[in-house]
Amino acid sequence: MEKIDWKNLSFGYIKTDYNVRCYYRNGKWGEIEVCSEETIPMHMAAVCLHYGQEAFEGMKAYRCPDGKVRVFRTEENAARMQSTARGLVMPEVPTEMFNAMIDRVVRLNERWIPPYESGATLYLRPLLIGTSAQVGVHPSEEYLFMIFVTPVGPYFKGGFATNPYVITRDYDRSAPLGTGCYKVGGNYAASLRANKWAHEQGYSCEFYLDAKEKKYIDECGAANFFGIKDNTYVTPKSTSILPSVTNKSLMQLAEDLGMKVERRQIPLEELETFEEAGACGTAAVISPIQRIDDPETGKSYVFSKDGKPGPVSTKLFNKLIAIQYGIEPDTHGWTRVVIE
Ligand SMILES: *Cc1c(COP(=O)(O)O)cnc(C)c1O
């Protein structure tokens, strides 16, 4: 194996040794298969390609300072993928099978798990697709569930830092009764234009308001939003946001730290009152927000004058990372050792 510069890996793709696959045919899941091919042989009329019957997940495996390899709350990802499957009329992958395939693919690719010191991790990508050949719009008969892995570099190469966001009113990522609460490729396809626009303006990411009224905070790009004020962690309640496992964990940690936690609608103007704000998800854990600009009103909601992350975001970030890496006691039973 060529020497890899783990620290400078991007959030890209590099080939590893194996992926694991399981086929759903005749109404049931088959045996778990180990595969070293990177491609999926598929019919050109496969439902996933034309009608987007597809679900995915994202997690990481962490090489810890004690030498063990841990994964974080994968039952939550399994449950979310089951919810997505119901939302898109696909068969559910049972949690036991989901976890067994994770453990298998992590162990098979052990040499691709970056060392602790690098800050890099092994990214796990479960994918569920409808594979039947048909032109009519109805759910697929056959499915493929697979998990591939790829090492990814540390999210904050220059250390934990803040980023600028911009509110978009010209594009919606998802509709109130649409698929925003499911982890599907279609939501990402719908976000590409807004994301491109935000990048062209020099922003890190686009910021969405609720699609119906444009009055409330929804999501920051493909991450959940939280604001901090008066010792309270506030995060939006909305039917069009994806329930983030990271956000759920941060809410619990905030409570553990003696903070109040509120999950409710957040009117746009309330941004003015937050002392800190952040975007959260598996990739970065927390990506602290420097400011959110609103091109329509010319207003700029600033959360960090010096560009540094706030104390509460920093504390939550460090706490969650320490649990994921087995450094702090895992009092909630969130981690599972996959390699001793
Ligand atoms: C995956 C995802 C998130 C983050 O969820 P985590 O479980 O924390 O990784 C947030 N928003 C969207 C739209 C997502 O797809």
PDB file of C-alpha atoms in Angstrom, residues 8 31-32 37 51 73 93 100 161 167 217 236 239 245 265 274 301:
ATOM      1  CA  ASN A   8      -4.313  16.110   3.957  1.00  0.00           C
ATOM      2  CA  GLU A  31     -27.020 -13.360   2.260  1.00  0.00           C
ATOM      3  CA  ILE A  32     -24.441 -10.663   2.983  1.00  0.00           C
ATOM      4  CA  GLU A  37     -15.523  -4.418  -7.152  1.00  0.00           C
ATOM      5  CA  TYR A  51     -37.194   8.053 -10.264  1.00  0.00           C
ATOM      6  CA  ARG A  73     -24.840   5.474  17.464  1.00  0.00           C
ATOM      7  CA  VAL A  93     -32.966  -2.900   6.361  1.00  0.00           C
ATOM      8  CA  ALA A 100     -23.542  -6.615  11.111  1.00  0.00           C
ATOM      9  CA  ALA A 161     -13.074  27.692  12.890  1.00  0.00           C
ATOM     10  CA  ILE A 167     -29.874  33.048   3.252  1.00  0.00           C
ATOM     11  CA  ILE A 217     -35.087  28.806  10.174  1.00  0.00           C
ATOM     12  CA  PRO A 236     -35.572  24.243  14.741  1.00  0.00           C
ATOM     13  CA  THR A 239     -41.109  18.713   8.977  1.00  0.00           C
ATOM     14  CA  VAL A 245     -27.903  12.189  14.916  1.00  0.00           C
ATOM     15  CA  GLN A 265     -39.873  27.025  15.341  1.00  0.00           C
ATOM     16  CA  PHE A 274     -28.218  34.275  19.621  1.00  0.00           C
ATOM     17  CA  TYR A 301     -26.466  38.382  11.775  1.00  0.00           C
TER      18      TYR A 301
END
